[in-house]
CSV table of C-alpha atoms and ligand atoms in Angstrom, one decimal:
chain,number,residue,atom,x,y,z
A,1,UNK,CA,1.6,57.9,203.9
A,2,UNK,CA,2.5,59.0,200.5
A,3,UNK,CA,2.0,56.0,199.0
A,4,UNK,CA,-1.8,55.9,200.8
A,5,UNK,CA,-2.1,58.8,199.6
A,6,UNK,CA,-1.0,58.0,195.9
A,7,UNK,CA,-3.1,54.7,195.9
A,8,UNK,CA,-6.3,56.5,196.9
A,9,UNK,CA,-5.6,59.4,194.3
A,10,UNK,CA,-5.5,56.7,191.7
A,11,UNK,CA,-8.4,55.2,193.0
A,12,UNK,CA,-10.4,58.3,193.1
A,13,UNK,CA,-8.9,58.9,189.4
A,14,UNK,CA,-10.3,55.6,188.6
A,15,UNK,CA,-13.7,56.0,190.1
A,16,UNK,CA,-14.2,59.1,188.4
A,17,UNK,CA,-13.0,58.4,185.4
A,18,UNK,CA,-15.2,55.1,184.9
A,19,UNK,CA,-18.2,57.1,185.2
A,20,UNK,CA,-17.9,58.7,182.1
A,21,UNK,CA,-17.4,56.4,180.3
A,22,UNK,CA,-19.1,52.6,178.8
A,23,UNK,CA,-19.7,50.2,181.7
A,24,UNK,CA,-19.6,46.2,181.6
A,25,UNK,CA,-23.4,45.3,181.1
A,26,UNK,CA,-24.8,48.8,180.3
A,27,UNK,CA,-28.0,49.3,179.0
A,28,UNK,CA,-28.9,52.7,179.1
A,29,UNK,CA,-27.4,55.6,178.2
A,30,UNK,CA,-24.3,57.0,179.2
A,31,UNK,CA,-24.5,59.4,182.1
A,32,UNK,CA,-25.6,63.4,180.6
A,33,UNK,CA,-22.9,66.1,181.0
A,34,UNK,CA,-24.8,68.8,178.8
A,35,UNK,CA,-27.9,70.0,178.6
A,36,UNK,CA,-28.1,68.7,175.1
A,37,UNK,CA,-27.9,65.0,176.7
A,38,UNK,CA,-30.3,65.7,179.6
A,39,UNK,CA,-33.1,66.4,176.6
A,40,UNK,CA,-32.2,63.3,174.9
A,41,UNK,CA,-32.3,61.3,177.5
A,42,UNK,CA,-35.2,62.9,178.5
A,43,UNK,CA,-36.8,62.5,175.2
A,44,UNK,CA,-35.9,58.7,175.1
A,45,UNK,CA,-37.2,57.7,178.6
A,46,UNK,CA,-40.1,59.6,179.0
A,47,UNK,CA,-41.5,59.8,175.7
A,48,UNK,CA,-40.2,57.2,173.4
A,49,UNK,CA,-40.1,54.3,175.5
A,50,UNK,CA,-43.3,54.5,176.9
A,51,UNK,CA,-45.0,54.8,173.4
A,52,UNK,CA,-42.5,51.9,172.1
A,53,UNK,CA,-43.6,49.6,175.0
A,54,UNK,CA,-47.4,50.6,175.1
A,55,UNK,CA,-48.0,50.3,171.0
A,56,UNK,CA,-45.8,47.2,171.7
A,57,UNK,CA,-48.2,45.5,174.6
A,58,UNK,CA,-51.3,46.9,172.3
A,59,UNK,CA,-49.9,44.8,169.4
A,60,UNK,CA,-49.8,41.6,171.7
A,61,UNK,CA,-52.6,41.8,172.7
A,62,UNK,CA,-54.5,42.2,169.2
A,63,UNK,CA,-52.4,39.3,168.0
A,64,UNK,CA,-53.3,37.2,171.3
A,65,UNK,CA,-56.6,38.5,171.0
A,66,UNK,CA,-57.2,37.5,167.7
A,67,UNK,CA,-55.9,33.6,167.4
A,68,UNK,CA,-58.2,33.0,170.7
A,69,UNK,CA,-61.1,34.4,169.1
A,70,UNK,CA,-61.6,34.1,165.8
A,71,UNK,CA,-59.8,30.2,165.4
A,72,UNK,CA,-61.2,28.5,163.2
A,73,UNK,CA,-62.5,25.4,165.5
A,74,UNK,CA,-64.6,28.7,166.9
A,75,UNK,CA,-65.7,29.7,163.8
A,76,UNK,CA,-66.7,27.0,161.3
A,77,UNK,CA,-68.0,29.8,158.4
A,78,UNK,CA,-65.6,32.0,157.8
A,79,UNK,CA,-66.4,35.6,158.4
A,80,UNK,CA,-67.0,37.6,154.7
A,81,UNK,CA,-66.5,41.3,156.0
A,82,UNK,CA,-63.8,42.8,153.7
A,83,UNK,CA,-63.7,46.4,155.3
A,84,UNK,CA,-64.9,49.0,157.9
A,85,UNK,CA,-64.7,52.5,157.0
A,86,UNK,CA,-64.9,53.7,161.2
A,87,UNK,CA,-61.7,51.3,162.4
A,88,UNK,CA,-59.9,52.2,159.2
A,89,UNK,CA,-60.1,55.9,160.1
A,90,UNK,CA,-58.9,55.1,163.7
A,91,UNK,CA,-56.1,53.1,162.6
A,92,UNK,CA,-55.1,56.2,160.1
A,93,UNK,CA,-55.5,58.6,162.8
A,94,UNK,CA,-54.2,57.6,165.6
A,95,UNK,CA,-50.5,56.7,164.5
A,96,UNK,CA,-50.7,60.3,162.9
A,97,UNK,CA,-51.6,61.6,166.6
A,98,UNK,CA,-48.6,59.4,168.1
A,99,UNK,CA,-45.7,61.1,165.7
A,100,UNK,CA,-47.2,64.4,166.1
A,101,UNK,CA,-47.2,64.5,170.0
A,102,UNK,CA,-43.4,62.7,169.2
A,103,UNK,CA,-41.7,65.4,166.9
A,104,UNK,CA,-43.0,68.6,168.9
A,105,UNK,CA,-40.1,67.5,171.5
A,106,UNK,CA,-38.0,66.2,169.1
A,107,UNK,CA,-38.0,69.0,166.8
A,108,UNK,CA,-37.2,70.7,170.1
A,109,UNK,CA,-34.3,68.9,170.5
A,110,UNK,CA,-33.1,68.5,166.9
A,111,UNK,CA,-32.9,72.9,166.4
A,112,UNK,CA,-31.2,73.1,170.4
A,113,UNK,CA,-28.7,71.2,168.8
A,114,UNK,CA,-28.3,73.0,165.5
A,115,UNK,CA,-28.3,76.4,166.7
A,116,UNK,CA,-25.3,76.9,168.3
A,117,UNK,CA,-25.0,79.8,170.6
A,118,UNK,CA,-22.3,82.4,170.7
A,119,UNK,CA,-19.0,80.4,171.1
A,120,UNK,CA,-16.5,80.6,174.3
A,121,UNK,CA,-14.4,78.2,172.6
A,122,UNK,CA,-13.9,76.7,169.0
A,123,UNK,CA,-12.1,73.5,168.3
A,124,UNK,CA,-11.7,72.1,164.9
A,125,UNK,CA,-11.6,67.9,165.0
A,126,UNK,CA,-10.3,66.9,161.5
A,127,UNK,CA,-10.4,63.0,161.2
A,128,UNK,CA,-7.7,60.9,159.5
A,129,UNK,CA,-7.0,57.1,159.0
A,130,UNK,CA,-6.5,57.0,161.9
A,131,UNK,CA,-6.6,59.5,164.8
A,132,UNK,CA,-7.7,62.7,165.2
A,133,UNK,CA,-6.1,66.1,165.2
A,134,UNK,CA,-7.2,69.1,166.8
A,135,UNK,CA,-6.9,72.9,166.4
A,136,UNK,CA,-7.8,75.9,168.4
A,137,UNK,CA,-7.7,78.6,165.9
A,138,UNK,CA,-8.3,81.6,167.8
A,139,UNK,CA,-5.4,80.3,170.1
A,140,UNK,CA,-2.8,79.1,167.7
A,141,UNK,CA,-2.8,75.3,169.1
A,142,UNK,CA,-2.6,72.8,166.9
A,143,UNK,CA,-1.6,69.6,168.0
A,144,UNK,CA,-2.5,65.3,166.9
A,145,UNK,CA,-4.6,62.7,169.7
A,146,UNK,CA,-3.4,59.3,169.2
A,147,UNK,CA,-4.5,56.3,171.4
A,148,UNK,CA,-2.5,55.1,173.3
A,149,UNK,CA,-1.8,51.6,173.2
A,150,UNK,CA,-2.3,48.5,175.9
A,151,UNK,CA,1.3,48.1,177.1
A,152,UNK,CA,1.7,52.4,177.7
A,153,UNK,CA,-1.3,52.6,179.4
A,154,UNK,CA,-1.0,54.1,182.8
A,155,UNK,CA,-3.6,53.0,185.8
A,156,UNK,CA,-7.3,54.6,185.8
A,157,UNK,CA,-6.6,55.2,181.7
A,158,UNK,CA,-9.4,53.3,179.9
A,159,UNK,CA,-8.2,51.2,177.2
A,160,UNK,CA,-9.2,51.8,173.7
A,161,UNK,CA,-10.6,55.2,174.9
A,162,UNK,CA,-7.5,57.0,176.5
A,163,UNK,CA,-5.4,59.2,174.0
A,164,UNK,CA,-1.9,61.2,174.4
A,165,UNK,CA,-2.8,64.6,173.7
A,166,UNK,CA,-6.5,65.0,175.2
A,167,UNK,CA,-8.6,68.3,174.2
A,168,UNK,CA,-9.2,70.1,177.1
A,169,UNK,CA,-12.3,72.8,177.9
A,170,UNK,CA,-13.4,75.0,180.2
A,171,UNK,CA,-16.6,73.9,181.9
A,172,UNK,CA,-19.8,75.5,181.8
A,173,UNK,CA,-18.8,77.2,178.8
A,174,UNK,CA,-20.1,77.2,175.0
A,175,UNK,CA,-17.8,74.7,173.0
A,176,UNK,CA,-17.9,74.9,169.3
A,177,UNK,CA,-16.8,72.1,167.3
A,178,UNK,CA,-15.8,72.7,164.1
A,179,UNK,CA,-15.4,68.3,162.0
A,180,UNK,CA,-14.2,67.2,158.8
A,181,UNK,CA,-11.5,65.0,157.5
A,182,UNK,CA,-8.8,64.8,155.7
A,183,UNK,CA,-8.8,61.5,153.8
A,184,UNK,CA,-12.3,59.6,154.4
A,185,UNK,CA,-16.0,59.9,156.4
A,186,UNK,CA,-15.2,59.5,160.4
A,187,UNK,CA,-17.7,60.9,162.8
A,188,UNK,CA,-16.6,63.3,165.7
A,189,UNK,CA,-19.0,61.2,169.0
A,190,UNK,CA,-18.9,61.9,172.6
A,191,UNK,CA,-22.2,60.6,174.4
A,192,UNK,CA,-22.1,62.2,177.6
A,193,UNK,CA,-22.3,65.6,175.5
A,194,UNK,CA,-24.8,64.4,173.1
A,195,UNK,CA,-22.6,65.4,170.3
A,196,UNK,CA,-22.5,63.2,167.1
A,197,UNK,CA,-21.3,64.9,163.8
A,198,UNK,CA,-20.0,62.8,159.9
A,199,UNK,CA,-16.3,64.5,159.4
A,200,UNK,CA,-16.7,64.7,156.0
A,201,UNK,CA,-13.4,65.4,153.8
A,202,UNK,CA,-13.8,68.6,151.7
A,203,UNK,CA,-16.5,70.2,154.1
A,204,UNK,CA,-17.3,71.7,157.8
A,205,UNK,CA,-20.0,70.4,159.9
A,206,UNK,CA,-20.4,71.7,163.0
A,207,UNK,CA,-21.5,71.0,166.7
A,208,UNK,CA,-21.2,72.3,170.1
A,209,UNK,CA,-21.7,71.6,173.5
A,210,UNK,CA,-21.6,72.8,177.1
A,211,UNK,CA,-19.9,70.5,179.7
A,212,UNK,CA,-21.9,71.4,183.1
A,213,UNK,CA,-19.3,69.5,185.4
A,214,UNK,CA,-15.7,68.7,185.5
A,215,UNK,CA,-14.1,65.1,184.2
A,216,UNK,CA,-12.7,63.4,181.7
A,217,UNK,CA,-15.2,62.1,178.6
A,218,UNK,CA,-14.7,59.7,176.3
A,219,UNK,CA,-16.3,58.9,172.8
A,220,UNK,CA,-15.1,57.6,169.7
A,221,UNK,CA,-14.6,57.9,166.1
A,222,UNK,CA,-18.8,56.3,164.6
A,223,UNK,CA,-18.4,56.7,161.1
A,224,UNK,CA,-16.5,53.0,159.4
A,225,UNK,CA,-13.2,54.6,158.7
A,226,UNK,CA,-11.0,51.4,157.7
A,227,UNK,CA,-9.1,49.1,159.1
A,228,UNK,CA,-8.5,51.0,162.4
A,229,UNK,CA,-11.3,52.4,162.7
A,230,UNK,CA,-11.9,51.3,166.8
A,231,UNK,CA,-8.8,52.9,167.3
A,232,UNK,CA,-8.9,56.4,167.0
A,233,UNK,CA,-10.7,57.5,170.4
A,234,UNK,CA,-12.0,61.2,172.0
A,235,UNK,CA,-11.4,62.0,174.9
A,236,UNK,CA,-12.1,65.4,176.4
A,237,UNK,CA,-11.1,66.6,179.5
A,238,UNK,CA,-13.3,69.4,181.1
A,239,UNK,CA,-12.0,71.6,183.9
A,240,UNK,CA,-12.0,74.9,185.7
A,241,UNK,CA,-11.8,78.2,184.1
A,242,UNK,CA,-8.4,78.4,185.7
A,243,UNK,CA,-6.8,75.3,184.6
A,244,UNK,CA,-8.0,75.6,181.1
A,245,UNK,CA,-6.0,78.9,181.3
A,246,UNK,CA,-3.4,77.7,182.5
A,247,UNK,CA,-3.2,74.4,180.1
A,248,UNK,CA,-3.3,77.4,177.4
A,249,UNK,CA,-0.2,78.6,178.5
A,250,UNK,CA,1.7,75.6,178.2
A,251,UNK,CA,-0.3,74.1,175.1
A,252,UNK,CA,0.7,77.8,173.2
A,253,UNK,CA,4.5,77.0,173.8
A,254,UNK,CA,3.7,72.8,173.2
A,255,UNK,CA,1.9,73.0,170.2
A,256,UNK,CA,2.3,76.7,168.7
A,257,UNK,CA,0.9,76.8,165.2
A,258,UNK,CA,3.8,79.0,163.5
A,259,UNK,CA,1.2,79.7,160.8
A,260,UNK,CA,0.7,83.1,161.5
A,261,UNK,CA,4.7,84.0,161.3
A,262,UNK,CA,4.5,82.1,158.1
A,263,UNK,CA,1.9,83.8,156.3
A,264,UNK,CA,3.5,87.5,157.0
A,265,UNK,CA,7.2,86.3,156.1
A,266,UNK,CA,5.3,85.4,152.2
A,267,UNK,CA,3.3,88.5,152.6
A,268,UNK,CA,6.2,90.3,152.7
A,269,UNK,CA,8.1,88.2,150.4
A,270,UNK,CA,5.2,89.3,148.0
A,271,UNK,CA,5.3,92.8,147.9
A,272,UNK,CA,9.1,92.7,148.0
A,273,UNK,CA,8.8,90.8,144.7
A,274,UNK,CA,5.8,93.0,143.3
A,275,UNK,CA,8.0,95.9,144.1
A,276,UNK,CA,11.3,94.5,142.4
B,1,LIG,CU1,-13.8,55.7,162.1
Protein backbone atom coordinates (compact mmCIF):
# COMPACT_ATOMS: atom_id res chain seq x y z
CA UNK A 1 0.00 0.00 0.00
CA UNK A 2 2.81 2.31 0.68
CA UNK A 3 4.53 1.74 -2.20
CA UNK A 4 1.00 2.43 -4.27
CA UNK A 5 0.83 5.11 -2.62
CA UNK A 6 4.49 6.27 -3.34
CA UNK A 7 4.24 5.29 -7.03
CA UNK A 8 1.11 7.47 -7.61
CA UNK A 9 2.68 10.40 -5.56
CA UNK A 10 5.47 10.31 -8.09
CA UNK A 11 3.27 10.03 -10.75
CA UNK A 12 1.14 12.90 -9.70
CA UNK A 13 4.54 14.76 -9.15
CA UNK A 14 5.38 13.97 -12.58
CA UNK A 15 2.11 14.99 -14.20
CA UNK A 16 2.21 18.16 -12.52
CA UNK A 17 5.36 18.90 -12.99
CA UNK A 18 5.38 18.37 -16.93
CA UNK A 19 2.80 20.90 -17.32
CA UNK A 20 4.92 23.64 -16.57
CA UNK A 21 7.23 23.03 -18.32
CA UNK A 22 8.45 22.48 -22.59
CA UNK A 23 6.62 19.53 -24.06
CA UNK A 24 7.86 17.14 -27.01
CA UNK A 25 6.30 18.73 -30.23
CA UNK A 26 5.10 22.14 -28.72
CA UNK A 27 4.03 24.79 -30.66
CA UNK A 28 2.51 27.22 -28.74
CA UNK A 29 3.24 28.86 -25.84
CA UNK A 30 3.84 27.52 -22.60
CA UNK A 31 0.89 27.36 -20.33
CA UNK A 32 0.18 31.26 -18.44
CA UNK A 33 0.68 31.32 -14.58
CA UNK A 34 0.50 35.24 -14.30
CA UNK A 35 -1.51 37.67 -15.45
CA UNK A 36 1.37 39.13 -17.27
CA UNK A 37 1.37 35.79 -19.50
CA UNK A 38 -2.46 35.60 -19.92
CA UNK A 39 -1.98 39.30 -21.81
CA UNK A 40 0.72 37.94 -23.92
CA UNK A 41 -0.72 35.25 -24.88
CA UNK A 42 -3.66 37.03 -25.41
CA UNK A 43 -1.96 39.62 -27.43
CA UNK A 44 -0.30 36.93 -29.65
CA UNK A 45 -3.40 34.81 -30.50
CA UNK A 46 -6.00 37.15 -30.81
CA UNK A 47 -4.34 39.94 -32.26
CA UNK A 48 -1.06 39.16 -33.85
CA UNK A 49 -1.83 36.05 -35.49
CA UNK A 50 -4.73 36.82 -37.10
CA UNK A 51 -3.19 40.03 -38.74
CA UNK A 52 0.05 37.80 -39.57
CA UNK A 53 -2.08 35.24 -41.29
CA UNK A 54 -4.66 37.63 -43.00
CA UNK A 55 -1.85 40.23 -44.46
CA UNK A 56 -0.22 36.79 -45.18
CA UNK A 57 -3.33 35.20 -47.30
CA UNK A 58 -3.75 39.02 -48.84
CA UNK A 59 -0.12 38.82 -50.08
CA UNK A 60 -0.90 35.39 -51.88
CA UNK A 61 -3.37 36.34 -53.35
CA UNK A 62 -1.99 39.62 -54.98
CA UNK A 63 1.06 37.53 -56.07
CA UNK A 64 -1.45 34.71 -57.47
CA UNK A 65 -3.44 37.33 -58.71
CA UNK A 66 -1.04 39.05 -60.56
CA UNK A 67 1.03 36.13 -62.64
CA UNK A 68 -2.64 34.94 -63.83
CA UNK A 69 -3.55 38.21 -65.00
CA UNK A 70 -1.17 40.30 -66.22
CA UNK A 71 1.26 37.32 -68.06
CA UNK A 72 2.58 38.32 -70.67
CA UNK A 73 0.96 35.61 -73.24
CA UNK A 74 -2.23 37.85 -71.95
CA UNK A 75 -0.80 40.93 -72.53
CA UNK A 76 1.22 41.23 -75.76
CA UNK A 77 1.86 45.40 -75.08
CA UNK A 78 3.12 45.91 -72.06
CA UNK A 79 1.16 48.15 -69.79
CA UNK A 80 3.04 51.97 -69.47
CA UNK A 81 1.27 53.15 -66.24
CA UNK A 82 4.22 54.15 -63.85
CA UNK A 83 2.00 55.30 -60.77
CA UNK A 84 -1.42 55.86 -59.07
CA UNK A 85 -1.61 58.57 -56.55
CA UNK A 86 -5.28 56.76 -54.95
CA UNK A 87 -3.62 53.03 -54.39
CA UNK A 88 -0.40 54.62 -53.26
CA UNK A 89 -2.30 56.43 -50.45
CA UNK A 90 -4.00 53.11 -49.48
CA UNK A 91 -1.01 51.17 -49.45
CA UNK A 92 0.61 54.12 -47.06
CA UNK A 93 -2.35 54.09 -44.92
CA UNK A 94 -3.47 51.11 -44.21
CA UNK A 95 -0.22 49.43 -42.80
CA UNK A 96 -0.11 52.70 -40.56
CA UNK A 97 -3.84 51.66 -39.37
CA UNK A 98 -2.55 47.94 -38.75
CA UNK A 99 0.41 49.04 -36.20
CA UNK A 100 -1.67 51.54 -34.59
CA UNK A 101 -4.71 49.13 -33.74
CA UNK A 102 -1.31 46.70 -32.77
CA UNK A 103 0.64 48.91 -30.25
CA UNK A 104 -2.55 50.27 -28.29
CA UNK A 105 -2.56 46.56 -26.59
CA UNK A 106 0.85 46.23 -26.74
CA UNK A 107 1.79 49.33 -25.22
CA UNK A 108 -0.70 47.99 -22.70
CA UNK A 109 1.17 45.17 -22.09
CA UNK A 110 4.78 46.51 -22.39
CA UNK A 111 4.01 49.44 -19.17
CA UNK A 112 1.94 46.25 -17.02
CA UNK A 113 5.13 44.86 -17.23
CA UNK A 114 7.30 47.74 -16.30
CA UNK A 115 5.52 49.07 -13.57
CA UNK A 116 5.83 46.90 -10.94
CA UNK A 117 3.44 47.12 -8.08
CA UNK A 118 4.21 47.31 -4.39
CA UNK A 119 6.42 44.20 -3.63
CA UNK A 120 5.35 41.10 -1.26
CA UNK A 121 8.62 39.70 -2.03
CA UNK A 122 12.04 40.69 -3.54
CA UNK A 123 14.59 38.30 -4.91
CA UNK A 124 17.81 39.32 -6.47
CA UNK A 125 18.96 36.61 -9.41
CA UNK A 126 22.63 37.46 -10.15
CA UNK A 127 23.96 35.38 -13.20
CA UNK A 128 27.44 33.76 -13.32
CA UNK A 129 29.31 31.39 -15.80
CA UNK A 130 27.40 29.26 -14.91
CA UNK A 131 24.48 29.16 -12.47
CA UNK A 132 22.56 31.34 -10.79
CA UNK A 133 22.58 32.63 -7.24
CA UNK A 134 19.85 34.05 -5.38
CA UNK A 135 19.16 36.49 -2.50
CA UNK A 136 16.34 37.54 -0.44
CA UNK A 137 17.54 40.69 1.13
CA UNK A 138 14.89 41.63 3.32
CA UNK A 139 15.16 37.99 4.71
CA UNK A 140 18.85 37.38 5.01
CA UNK A 141 18.87 34.26 2.48
CA UNK A 142 21.38 34.04 0.30
CA UNK A 143 22.01 30.90 -1.15
CA UNK A 144 23.59 29.34 -5.09
CA UNK A 145 20.96 27.07 -7.83
CA UNK A 146 23.00 24.68 -9.64
CA UNK A 147 21.53 22.09 -12.09
CA UNK A 148 21.63 19.13 -11.25
CA UNK A 149 23.14 16.71 -13.39
CA UNK A 150 21.74 13.39 -15.47
CA UNK A 151 22.98 10.69 -13.16
CA UNK A 152 21.52 12.71 -9.65
CA UNK A 153 18.43 13.30 -11.00
CA UNK A 154 15.59 11.94 -9.04
CA UNK A 155 12.09 10.74 -10.83
CA UNK A 156 9.50 13.52 -12.02
CA UNK A 157 12.84 16.13 -12.04
CA UNK A 158 13.06 17.45 -15.62
CA UNK A 159 16.48 17.21 -17.00
CA UNK A 160 18.41 20.25 -17.90
CA UNK A 161 15.66 22.28 -16.01
CA UNK A 162 15.77 20.84 -12.37
CA UNK A 163 18.25 22.63 -9.96
CA UNK A 164 19.43 21.91 -6.13
CA UNK A 165 18.43 24.88 -4.42
CA UNK A 166 15.06 26.04 -6.13
CA UNK A 167 13.66 29.73 -5.28
CA UNK A 168 10.49 29.34 -3.74
CA UNK A 169 7.32 32.01 -3.58
CA UNK A 170 4.29 32.50 -2.13
CA UNK A 171 1.49 32.41 -4.58
CA UNK A 172 -0.81 35.06 -5.49
CA UNK A 173 1.60 37.43 -4.24
CA UNK A 174 3.71 40.47 -5.91
CA UNK A 175 7.28 38.97 -6.67
CA UNK A 176 10.00 41.47 -7.44
CA UNK A 177 12.98 40.38 -9.24
CA UNK A 178 15.82 42.24 -8.81
CA UNK A 179 18.86 40.60 -12.22
CA UNK A 180 22.36 41.24 -12.99
CA UNK A 181 25.53 39.39 -13.11
CA UNK A 182 28.53 39.04 -11.97
CA UNK A 183 30.92 38.24 -14.86
CA UNK A 184 28.95 38.44 -18.35
CA UNK A 185 25.18 39.17 -19.99
CA UNK A 186 22.74 36.11 -18.94
CA UNK A 187 19.03 36.71 -18.99
CA UNK A 188 16.78 35.84 -15.96
CA UNK A 189 13.52 33.80 -18.31
CA UNK A 190 10.67 31.91 -16.96
CA UNK A 191 7.72 31.71 -19.65
CA UNK A 192 4.92 30.58 -17.68
CA UNK A 193 5.38 34.05 -15.73
CA UNK A 194 6.07 36.02 -18.76
CA UNK A 195 9.21 37.33 -17.20
CA UNK A 196 12.32 37.89 -19.51
CA UNK A 197 15.01 40.32 -18.19
CA UNK A 198 19.31 40.85 -19.71
CA UNK A 199 21.38 40.34 -16.19
CA UNK A 200 23.70 42.78 -17.03
CA UNK A 201 27.06 42.89 -14.88
CA UNK A 202 27.58 46.31 -13.26
CA UNK A 203 23.69 47.22 -13.26
CA UNK A 204 19.98 46.28 -11.87
CA UNK A 205 17.19 45.44 -14.13
CA UNK A 206 14.22 44.50 -12.74
CA UNK A 207 10.97 42.41 -13.15
CA UNK A 208 8.19 41.00 -11.32
CA UNK A 209 5.55 38.70 -11.42
CA UNK A 210 2.53 37.22 -9.65
CA UNK A 211 2.22 33.33 -9.72
CA UNK A 212 -1.79 32.80 -9.57
CA UNK A 213 -1.48 28.87 -8.87
CA UNK A 214 0.78 26.54 -7.05
CA UNK A 215 3.74 24.34 -8.97
CA UNK A 216 6.94 24.15 -9.90
CA UNK A 217 8.18 26.49 -13.15
CA UNK A 218 10.90 26.18 -15.09
CA UNK A 219 12.83 28.65 -17.39
CA UNK A 220 16.27 29.20 -18.33
CA UNK A 221 19.18 31.34 -18.53
CA UNK A 222 18.40 33.35 -22.70
CA UNK A 223 21.14 35.56 -22.98
CA UNK A 224 24.58 33.39 -24.81
CA UNK A 225 26.67 33.15 -21.69
CA UNK A 226 29.59 30.76 -22.82
CA UNK A 227 30.27 27.51 -23.00
CA UNK A 228 27.57 26.32 -20.46
CA UNK A 229 25.27 28.40 -21.17
CA UNK A 230 22.16 25.47 -21.53
CA UNK A 231 23.18 24.68 -18.20
CA UNK A 232 22.32 26.96 -15.76
CA UNK A 233 18.33 26.47 -15.36
CA UNK A 234 15.34 28.37 -13.16
CA UNK A 235 13.23 26.87 -11.57
CA UNK A 236 10.69 28.38 -9.18
CA UNK A 237 8.59 26.63 -7.02
CA UNK A 238 5.31 28.51 -5.93
CA UNK A 239 3.28 27.49 -2.90
CA UNK A 240 1.03 28.43 -0.07
CA UNK A 241 1.41 31.34 2.07
CA UNK A 242 2.11 28.68 4.77
CA UNK A 243 4.75 26.77 3.29
CA UNK A 244 6.65 29.66 1.96
CA UNK A 245 6.69 30.60 5.72
CA UNK A 246 7.65 27.78 6.81
CA UNK A 247 10.59 27.16 3.91
CA UNK A 248 11.69 30.73 5.56
CA UNK A 249 12.29 29.20 8.64
CA UNK A 250 14.55 26.61 7.56
CA UNK A 251 16.17 28.60 4.53
CA UNK A 252 17.09 31.58 7.48
CA UNK A 253 19.10 28.82 9.41
CA UNK A 254 20.29 26.98 5.76
CA UNK A 255 21.43 29.80 4.03
CA UNK A 256 21.72 32.83 6.76
CA UNK A 257 23.59 35.74 5.11
CA UNK A 258 25.93 36.67 8.24
CA UNK A 259 26.26 40.11 6.49
CA UNK A 260 24.38 41.98 8.87
CA UNK A 261 26.72 40.68 12.04
CA UNK A 262 29.55 41.53 9.79
CA UNK A 263 28.88 45.04 9.01
CA UNK A 264 28.19 46.07 12.91
CA UNK A 265 31.45 44.04 14.27
CA UNK A 266 33.50 46.78 11.43
CA UNK A 267 31.19 49.49 12.53
CA UNK A 268 32.30 49.02 15.77
CA UNK A 269 35.73 48.19 14.97
CA UNK A 270 35.55 51.82 13.40
CA UNK A 271 34.70 53.93 16.02
CA UNK A 272 36.85 51.93 18.37
CA UNK A 273 39.71 52.97 16.15
CA UNK A 274 38.40 56.70 15.54
CA UNK A 275 38.23 56.87 19.17
CA UNK A 276 41.85 55.49 19.92
CU1 LIG B 1 23.37 32.03 -20.46
Amino acid sequence: MKKLLLNLSILFMHTSLMAEQPKDWQLGFQKAASKGMEDIVWFHDYMLLPIITAITAFVLFLVIYACIRFRASRNPVASQRSHNTFIEIIWTLVPCLILIVMAVPSFKVLYSQDEIPSADVTIKAIGYQWYWGYEYPDENIIFDSYMIEDKDLKPGQPRLLSVDNEIVVPVNKVIKVLITANDVLHAWALPSFGVKRDAVPGRINETWFKADRVGTFYGQCSELCGIKHAFMPITVNVVSEDDYNNWLVEAKEKFAKDYKHRDQKIVKKIIKEDIN
